[in-house]
PDB file of C-alpha atoms in Angstrom:
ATOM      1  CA  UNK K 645      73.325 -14.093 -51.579  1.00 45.00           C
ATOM      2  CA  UNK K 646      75.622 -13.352 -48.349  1.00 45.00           C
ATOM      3  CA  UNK K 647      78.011 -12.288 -51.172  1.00 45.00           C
ATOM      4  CA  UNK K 648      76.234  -9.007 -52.064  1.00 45.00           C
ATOM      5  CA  UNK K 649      76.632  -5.556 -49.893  1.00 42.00           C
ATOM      6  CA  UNK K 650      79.794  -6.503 -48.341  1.00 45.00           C
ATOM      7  CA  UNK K 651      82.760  -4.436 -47.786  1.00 50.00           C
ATOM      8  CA  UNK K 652      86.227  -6.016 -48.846  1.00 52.00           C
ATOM      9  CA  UNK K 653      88.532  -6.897 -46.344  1.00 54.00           C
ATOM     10  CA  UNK K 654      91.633  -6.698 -48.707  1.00 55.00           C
ATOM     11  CA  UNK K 655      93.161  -3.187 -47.008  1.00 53.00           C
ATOM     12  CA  UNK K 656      92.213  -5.010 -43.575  1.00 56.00           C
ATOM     13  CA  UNK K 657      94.476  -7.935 -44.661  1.00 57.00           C
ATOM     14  CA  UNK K 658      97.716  -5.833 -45.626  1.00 59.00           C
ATOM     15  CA  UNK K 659     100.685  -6.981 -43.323  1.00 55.00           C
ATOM     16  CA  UNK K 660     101.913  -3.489 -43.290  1.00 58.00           C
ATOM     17  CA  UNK K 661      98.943  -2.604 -41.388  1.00 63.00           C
ATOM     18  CA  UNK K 662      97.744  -5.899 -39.277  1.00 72.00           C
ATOM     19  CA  UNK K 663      99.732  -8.073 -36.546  1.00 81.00           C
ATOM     20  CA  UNK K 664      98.744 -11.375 -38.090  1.00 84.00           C
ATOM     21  CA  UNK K 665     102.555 -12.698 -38.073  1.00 84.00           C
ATOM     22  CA  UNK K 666     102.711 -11.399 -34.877  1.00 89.00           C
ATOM     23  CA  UNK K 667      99.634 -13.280 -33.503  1.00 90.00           C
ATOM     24  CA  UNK K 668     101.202 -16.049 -35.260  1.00 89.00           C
ATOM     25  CA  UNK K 669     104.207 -16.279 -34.019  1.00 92.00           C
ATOM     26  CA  UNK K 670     102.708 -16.005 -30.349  1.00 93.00           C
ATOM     27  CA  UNK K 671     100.093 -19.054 -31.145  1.00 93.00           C
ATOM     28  CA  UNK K 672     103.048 -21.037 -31.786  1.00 92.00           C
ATOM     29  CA  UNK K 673     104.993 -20.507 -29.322  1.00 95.00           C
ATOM     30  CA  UNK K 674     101.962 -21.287 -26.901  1.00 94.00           C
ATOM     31  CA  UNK K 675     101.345 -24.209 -28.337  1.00 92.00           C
ATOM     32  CA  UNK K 676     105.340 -25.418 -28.924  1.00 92.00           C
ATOM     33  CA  UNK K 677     105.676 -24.496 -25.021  1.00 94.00           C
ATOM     34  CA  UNK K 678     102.248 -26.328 -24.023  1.00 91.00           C
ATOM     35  CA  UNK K 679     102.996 -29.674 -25.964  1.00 88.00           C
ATOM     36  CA  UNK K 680     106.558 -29.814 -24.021  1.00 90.00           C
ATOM     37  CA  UNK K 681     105.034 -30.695 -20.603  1.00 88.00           C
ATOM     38  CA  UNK K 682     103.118 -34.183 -22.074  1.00 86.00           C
ATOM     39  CA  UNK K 683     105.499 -34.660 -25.033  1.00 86.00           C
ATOM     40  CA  UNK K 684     108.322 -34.773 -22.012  1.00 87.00           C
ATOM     41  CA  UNK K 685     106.679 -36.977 -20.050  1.00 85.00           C
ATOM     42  CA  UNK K 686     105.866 -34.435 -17.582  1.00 85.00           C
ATOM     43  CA  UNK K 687     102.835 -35.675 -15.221  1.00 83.00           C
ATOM     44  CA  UNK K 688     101.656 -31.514 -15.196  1.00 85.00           C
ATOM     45  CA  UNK K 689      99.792 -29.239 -17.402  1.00 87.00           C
ATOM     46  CA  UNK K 690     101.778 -26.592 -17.870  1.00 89.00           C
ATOM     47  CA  UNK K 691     101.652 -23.538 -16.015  1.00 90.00           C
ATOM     48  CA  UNK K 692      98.887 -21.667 -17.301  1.00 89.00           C
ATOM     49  CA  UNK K 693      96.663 -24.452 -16.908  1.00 88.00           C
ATOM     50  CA  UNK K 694      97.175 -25.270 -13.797  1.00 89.00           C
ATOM     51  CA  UNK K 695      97.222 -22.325 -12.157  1.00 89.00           C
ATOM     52  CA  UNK K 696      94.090 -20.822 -14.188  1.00 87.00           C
ATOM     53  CA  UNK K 697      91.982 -23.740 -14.721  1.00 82.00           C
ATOM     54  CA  UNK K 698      90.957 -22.427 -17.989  1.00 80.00           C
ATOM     55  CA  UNK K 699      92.993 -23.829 -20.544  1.00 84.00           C
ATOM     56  CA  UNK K 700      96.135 -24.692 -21.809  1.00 88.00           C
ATOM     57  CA  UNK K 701      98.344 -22.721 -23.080  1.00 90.00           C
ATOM     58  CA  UNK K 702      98.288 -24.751 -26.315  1.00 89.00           C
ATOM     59  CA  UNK K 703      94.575 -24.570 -26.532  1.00 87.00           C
ATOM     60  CA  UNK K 704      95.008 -20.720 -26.673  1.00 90.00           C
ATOM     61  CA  UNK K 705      96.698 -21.034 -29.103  1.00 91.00           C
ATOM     62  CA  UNK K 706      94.977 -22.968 -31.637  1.00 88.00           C
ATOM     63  CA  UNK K 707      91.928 -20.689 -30.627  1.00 85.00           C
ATOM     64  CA  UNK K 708      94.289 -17.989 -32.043  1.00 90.00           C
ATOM     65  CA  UNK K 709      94.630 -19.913 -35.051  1.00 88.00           C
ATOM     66  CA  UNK K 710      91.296 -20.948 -36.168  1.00 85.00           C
ATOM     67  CA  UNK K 711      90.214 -16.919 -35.418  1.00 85.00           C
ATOM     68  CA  UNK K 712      92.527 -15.925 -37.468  1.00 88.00           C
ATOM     69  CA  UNK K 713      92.046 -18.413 -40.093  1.00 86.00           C
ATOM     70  CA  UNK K 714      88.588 -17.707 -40.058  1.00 83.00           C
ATOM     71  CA  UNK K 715      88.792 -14.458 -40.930  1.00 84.00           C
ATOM     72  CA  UNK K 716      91.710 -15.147 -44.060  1.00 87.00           C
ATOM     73  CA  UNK K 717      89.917 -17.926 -45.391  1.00 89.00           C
ATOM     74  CA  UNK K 718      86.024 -15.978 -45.087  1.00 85.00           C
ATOM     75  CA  UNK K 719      88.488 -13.299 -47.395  1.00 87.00           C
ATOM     76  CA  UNK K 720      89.218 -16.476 -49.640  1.00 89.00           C
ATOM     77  CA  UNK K 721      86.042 -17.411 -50.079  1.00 88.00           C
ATOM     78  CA  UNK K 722      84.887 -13.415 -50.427  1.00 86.00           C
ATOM     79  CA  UNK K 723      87.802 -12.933 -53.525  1.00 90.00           C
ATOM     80  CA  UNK K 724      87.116 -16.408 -55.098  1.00 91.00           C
ATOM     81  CA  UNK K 725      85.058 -15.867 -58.525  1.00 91.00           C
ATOM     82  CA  UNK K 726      82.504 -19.680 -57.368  1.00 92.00           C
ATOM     83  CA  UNK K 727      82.702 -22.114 -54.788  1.00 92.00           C
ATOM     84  CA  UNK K 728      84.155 -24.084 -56.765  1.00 93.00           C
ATOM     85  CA  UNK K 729      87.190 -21.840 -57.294  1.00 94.00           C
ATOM     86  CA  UNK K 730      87.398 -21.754 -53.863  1.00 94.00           C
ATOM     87  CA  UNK K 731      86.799 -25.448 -52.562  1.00 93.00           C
ATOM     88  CA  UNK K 732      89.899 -26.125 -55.481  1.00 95.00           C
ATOM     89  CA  UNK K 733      91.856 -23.856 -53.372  1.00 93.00           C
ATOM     90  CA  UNK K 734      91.173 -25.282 -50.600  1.00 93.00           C
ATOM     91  CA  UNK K 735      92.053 -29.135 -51.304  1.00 94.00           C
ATOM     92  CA  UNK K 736      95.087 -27.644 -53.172  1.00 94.00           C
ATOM     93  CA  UNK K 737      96.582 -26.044 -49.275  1.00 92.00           C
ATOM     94  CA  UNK K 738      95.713 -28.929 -48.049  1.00 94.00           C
ATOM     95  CA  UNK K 739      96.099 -32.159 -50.109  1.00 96.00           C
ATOM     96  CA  UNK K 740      99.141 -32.780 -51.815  1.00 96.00           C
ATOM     97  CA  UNK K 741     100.843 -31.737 -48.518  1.00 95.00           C
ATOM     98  CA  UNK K 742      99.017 -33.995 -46.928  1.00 96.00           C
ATOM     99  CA  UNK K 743      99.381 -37.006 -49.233  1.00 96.00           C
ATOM    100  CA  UNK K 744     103.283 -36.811 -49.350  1.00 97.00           C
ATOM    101  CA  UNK K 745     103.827 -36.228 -45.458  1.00 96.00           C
ATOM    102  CA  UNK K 746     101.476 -39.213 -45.274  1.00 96.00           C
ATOM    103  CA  UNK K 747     102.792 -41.530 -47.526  1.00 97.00           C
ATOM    104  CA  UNK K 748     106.519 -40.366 -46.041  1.00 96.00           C
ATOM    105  CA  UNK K 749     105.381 -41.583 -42.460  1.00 96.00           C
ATOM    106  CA  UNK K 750     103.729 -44.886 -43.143  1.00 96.00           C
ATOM    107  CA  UNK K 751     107.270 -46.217 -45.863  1.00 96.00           C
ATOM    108  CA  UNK K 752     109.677 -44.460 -44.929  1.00 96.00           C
ATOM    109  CA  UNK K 753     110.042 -42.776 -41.473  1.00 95.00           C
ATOM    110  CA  UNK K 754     107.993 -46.112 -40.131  1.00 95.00           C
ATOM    111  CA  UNK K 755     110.637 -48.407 -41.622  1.00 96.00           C
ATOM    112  CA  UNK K 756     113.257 -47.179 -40.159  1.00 95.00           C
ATOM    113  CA  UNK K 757     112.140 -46.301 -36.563  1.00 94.00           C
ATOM    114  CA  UNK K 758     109.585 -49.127 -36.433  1.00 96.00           C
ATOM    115  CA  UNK K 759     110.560 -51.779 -33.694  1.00 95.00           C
ATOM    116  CA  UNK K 760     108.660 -54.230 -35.550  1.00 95.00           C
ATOM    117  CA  UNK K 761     110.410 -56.693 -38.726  1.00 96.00           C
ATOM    118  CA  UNK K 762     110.601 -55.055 -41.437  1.00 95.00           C
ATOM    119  CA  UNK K 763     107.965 -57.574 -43.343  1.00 95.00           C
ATOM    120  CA  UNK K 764     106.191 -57.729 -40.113  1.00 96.00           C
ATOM    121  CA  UNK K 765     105.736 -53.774 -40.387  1.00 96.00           C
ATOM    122  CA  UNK K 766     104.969 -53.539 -44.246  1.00 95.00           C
ATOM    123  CA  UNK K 767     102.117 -56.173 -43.492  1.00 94.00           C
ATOM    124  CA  UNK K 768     100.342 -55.108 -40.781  1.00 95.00           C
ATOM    125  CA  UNK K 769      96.798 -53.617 -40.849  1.00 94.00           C
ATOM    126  CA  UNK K 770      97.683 -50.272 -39.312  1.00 94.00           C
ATOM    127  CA  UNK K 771      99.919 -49.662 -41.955  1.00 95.00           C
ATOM    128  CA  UNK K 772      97.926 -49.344 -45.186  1.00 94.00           C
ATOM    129  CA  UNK K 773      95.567 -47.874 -42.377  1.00 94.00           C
ATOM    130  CA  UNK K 774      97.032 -44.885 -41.533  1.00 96.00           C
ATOM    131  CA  UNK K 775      96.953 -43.942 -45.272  1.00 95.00           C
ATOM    132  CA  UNK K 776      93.283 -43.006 -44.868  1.00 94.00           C
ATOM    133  CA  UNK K 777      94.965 -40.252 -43.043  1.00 96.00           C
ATOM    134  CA  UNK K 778      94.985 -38.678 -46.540  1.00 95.00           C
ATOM    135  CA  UNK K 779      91.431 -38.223 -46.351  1.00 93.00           C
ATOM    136  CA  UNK K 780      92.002 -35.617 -43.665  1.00 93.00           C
ATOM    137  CA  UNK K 781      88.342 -36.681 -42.470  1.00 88.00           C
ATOM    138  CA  UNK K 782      89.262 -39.659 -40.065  1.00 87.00           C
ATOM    139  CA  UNK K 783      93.010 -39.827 -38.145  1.00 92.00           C
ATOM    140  CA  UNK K 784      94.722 -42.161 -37.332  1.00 92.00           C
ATOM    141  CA  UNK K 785      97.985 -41.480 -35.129  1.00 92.00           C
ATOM    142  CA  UNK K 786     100.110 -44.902 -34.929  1.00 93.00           C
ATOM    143  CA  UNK K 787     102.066 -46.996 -37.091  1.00 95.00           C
ATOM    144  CA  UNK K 788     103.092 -50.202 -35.706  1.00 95.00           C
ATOM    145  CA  UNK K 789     106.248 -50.032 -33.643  1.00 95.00           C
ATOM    146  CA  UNK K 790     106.776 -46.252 -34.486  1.00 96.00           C
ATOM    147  CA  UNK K 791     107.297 -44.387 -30.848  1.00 93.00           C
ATOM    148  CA  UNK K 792     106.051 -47.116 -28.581  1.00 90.00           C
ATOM    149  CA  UNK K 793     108.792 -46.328 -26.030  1.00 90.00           C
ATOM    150  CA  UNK K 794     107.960 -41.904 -26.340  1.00 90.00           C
ATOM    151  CA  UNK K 795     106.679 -40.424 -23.272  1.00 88.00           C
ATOM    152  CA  UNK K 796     103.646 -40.410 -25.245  1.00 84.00           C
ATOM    153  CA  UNK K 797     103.883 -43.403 -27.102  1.00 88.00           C
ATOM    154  CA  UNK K 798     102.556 -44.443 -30.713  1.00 88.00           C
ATOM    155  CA  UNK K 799     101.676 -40.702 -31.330  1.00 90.00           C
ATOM    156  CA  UNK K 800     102.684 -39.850 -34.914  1.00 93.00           C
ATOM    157  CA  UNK K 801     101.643 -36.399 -36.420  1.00 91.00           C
ATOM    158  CA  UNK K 802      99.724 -36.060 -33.408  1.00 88.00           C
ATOM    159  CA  UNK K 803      99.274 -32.154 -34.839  1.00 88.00           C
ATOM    160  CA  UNK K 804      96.981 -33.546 -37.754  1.00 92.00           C
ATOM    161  CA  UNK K 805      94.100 -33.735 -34.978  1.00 89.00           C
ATOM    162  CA  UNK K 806      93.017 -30.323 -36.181  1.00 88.00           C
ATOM    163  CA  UNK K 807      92.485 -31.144 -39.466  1.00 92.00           C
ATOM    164  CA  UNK K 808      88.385 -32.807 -39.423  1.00 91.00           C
ATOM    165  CA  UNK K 809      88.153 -29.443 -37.473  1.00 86.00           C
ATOM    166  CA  UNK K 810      89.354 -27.436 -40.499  1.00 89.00           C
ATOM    167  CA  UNK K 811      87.181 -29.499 -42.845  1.00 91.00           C
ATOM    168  CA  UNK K 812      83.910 -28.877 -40.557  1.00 86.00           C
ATOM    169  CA  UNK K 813      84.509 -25.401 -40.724  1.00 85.00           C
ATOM    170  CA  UNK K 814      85.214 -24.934 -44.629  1.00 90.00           C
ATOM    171  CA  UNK K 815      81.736 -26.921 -45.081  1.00 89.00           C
ATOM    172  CA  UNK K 816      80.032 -24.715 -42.706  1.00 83.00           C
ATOM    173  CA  UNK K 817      81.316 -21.527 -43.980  1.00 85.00           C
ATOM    174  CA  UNK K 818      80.620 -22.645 -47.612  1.00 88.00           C
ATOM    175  CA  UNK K 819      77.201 -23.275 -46.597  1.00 86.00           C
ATOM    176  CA  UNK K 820      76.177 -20.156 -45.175  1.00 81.00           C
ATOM    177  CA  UNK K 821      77.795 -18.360 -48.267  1.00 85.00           C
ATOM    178  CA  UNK K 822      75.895 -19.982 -50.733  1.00 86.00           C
ATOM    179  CA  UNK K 823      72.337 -19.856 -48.420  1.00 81.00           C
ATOM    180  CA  UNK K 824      70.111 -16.286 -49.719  1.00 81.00           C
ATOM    181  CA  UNK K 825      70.019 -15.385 -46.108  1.00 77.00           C
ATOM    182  CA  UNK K 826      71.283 -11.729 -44.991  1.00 79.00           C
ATOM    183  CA  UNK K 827      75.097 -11.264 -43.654  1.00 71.00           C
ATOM    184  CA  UNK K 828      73.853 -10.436 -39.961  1.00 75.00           C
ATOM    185  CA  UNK K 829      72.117 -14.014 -40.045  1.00 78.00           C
ATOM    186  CA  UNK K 830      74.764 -15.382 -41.434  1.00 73.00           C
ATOM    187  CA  UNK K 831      77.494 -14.321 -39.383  1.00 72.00           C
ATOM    188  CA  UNK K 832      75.329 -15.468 -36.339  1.00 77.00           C
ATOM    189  CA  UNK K 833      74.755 -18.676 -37.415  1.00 73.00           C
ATOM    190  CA  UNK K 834      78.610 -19.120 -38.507  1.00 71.00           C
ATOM    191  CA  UNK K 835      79.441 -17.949 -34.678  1.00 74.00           C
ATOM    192  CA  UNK K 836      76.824 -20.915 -33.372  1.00 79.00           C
ATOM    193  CA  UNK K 837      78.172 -23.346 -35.618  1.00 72.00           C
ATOM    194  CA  UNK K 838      82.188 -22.171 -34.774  1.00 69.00           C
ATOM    195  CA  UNK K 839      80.964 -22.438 -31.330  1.00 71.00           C
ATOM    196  CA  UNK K 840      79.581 -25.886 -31.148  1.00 73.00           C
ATOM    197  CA  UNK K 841      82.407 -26.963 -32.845  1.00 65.00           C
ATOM    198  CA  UNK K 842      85.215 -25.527 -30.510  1.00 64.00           C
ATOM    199  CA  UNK K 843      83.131 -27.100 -27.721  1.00 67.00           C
ATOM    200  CA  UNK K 844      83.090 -30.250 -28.848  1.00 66.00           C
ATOM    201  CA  UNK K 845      87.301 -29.885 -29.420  1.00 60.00           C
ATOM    202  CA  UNK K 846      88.514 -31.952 -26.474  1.00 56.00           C
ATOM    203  CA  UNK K 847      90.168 -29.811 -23.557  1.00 52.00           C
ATOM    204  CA  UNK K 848      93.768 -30.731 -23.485  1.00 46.00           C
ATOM    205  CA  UNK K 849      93.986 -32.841 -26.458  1.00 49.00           C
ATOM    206  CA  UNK K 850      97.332 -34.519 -25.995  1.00 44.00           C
ATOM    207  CA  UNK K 851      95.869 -35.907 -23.206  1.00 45.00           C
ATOM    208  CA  UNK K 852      93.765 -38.166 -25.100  1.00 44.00           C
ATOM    209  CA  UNK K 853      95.361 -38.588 -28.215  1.00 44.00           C
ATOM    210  CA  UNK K 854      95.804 -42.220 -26.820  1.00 38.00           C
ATOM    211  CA  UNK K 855      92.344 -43.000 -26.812  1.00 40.00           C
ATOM    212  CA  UNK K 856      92.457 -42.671 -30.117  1.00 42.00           C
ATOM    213  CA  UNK K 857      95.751 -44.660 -31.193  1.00 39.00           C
ATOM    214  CA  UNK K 858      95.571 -48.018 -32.677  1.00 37.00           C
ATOM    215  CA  UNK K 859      97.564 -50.525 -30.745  1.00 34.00           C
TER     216      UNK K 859
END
């Protein structure tokens, strides 16, 4: 097992002695300052972008995070007792959260910003739809009549893009855990598979979150 002669990583993990927060704190405020140029309407990537023709700011960022939750949920998975345990923990962060913000969205944010007739809203197909959100596997962003006039319009939750991301990644590390193969193969074949992955992110994903938005 990948579980055996392995070092803890619980004194690595102690705030007192780590900049997590900090590293937190500056993902989010690339990513807050990123999403302002297209969220505004602006016709520009924003700075960093543009003048690097890397990335965005915002897709820092969320590199940032997905490092760093990497490395706390790998310590998750290395302190949980099965994979069970830690698969329960897992759908427990994610979940219930998930299911209420939903649900809150599609009857009762949606009512009362929706453009549409009330009856006309509660009826239509992309309603009930954008429960499968709950799923966190496939998202959908619009609800009809929610945003249409927004610099980028029918965009709601546009953050929960990340979240099939997330899922690929707890399936992936769970599998590599559980596979009798030794840690230096594993960790390899984690940084392929966390590779392919971020490739296949789209570059400047608010750009396209319309491609994806039910109309």
């Amino acid at each position: 097992m990948v579980k055996d002669n392995q070092t803890t990583m619980e004194g690595q993990l102690d705030r007192r002695t780590n900049n997590f927060d900090l590293l937190r704190l500056l993902a989010a405020w690339f990513v807050l300052f990123s999403h302002c140029y297209p969220l505004s309407g602006q016709p520009v990537l924003d700075p960093f972008a543009r003048y690097t023709g890397i990335d965005t700011l915002g897709g820092i960022g969320v590199s940032i995070f997905f490092v760093l939750s990497g490395y706390l949920v790998t310590n998750s998975l290395e302190r949980s007792s099965s994979v069970y345990s830690f698969a329960r923990k897992r759908a427990f962060r994610i979940f219930p959260a998930l299911a209420v913000l939903t649900v809150y969205c599609a009857f009762w944010l949606g009512p009362i910003i929706t453009t549409l007739p009330l009856e006309t809203y509660l009826k239509h197909p992309h309603t009930f739809a954008y429960l499968w959100n709950v799923s966190a596997w496939k998202i959908q962003y619009a609800l009809p009549g929610v945003f249409a006039t927004n610099p980028l319009p029918g965009v709601v939750n546009g953050s929960l893009w990340s979240l099939p991301y997330e899922i690929n990644c707890y399936l992936a590390l769970t599998a590599l855990w559980v596979l009798p193969i030794p840690r230096r193969v594993a960790v390899t074949g984690a940084v392929i598979v966390l590779g392919f992955i971020l490739y296949s992110m789209p570059r400047y994903r608010l750009q396209i979150l319309m491609k994806n938005t039910l109309v």
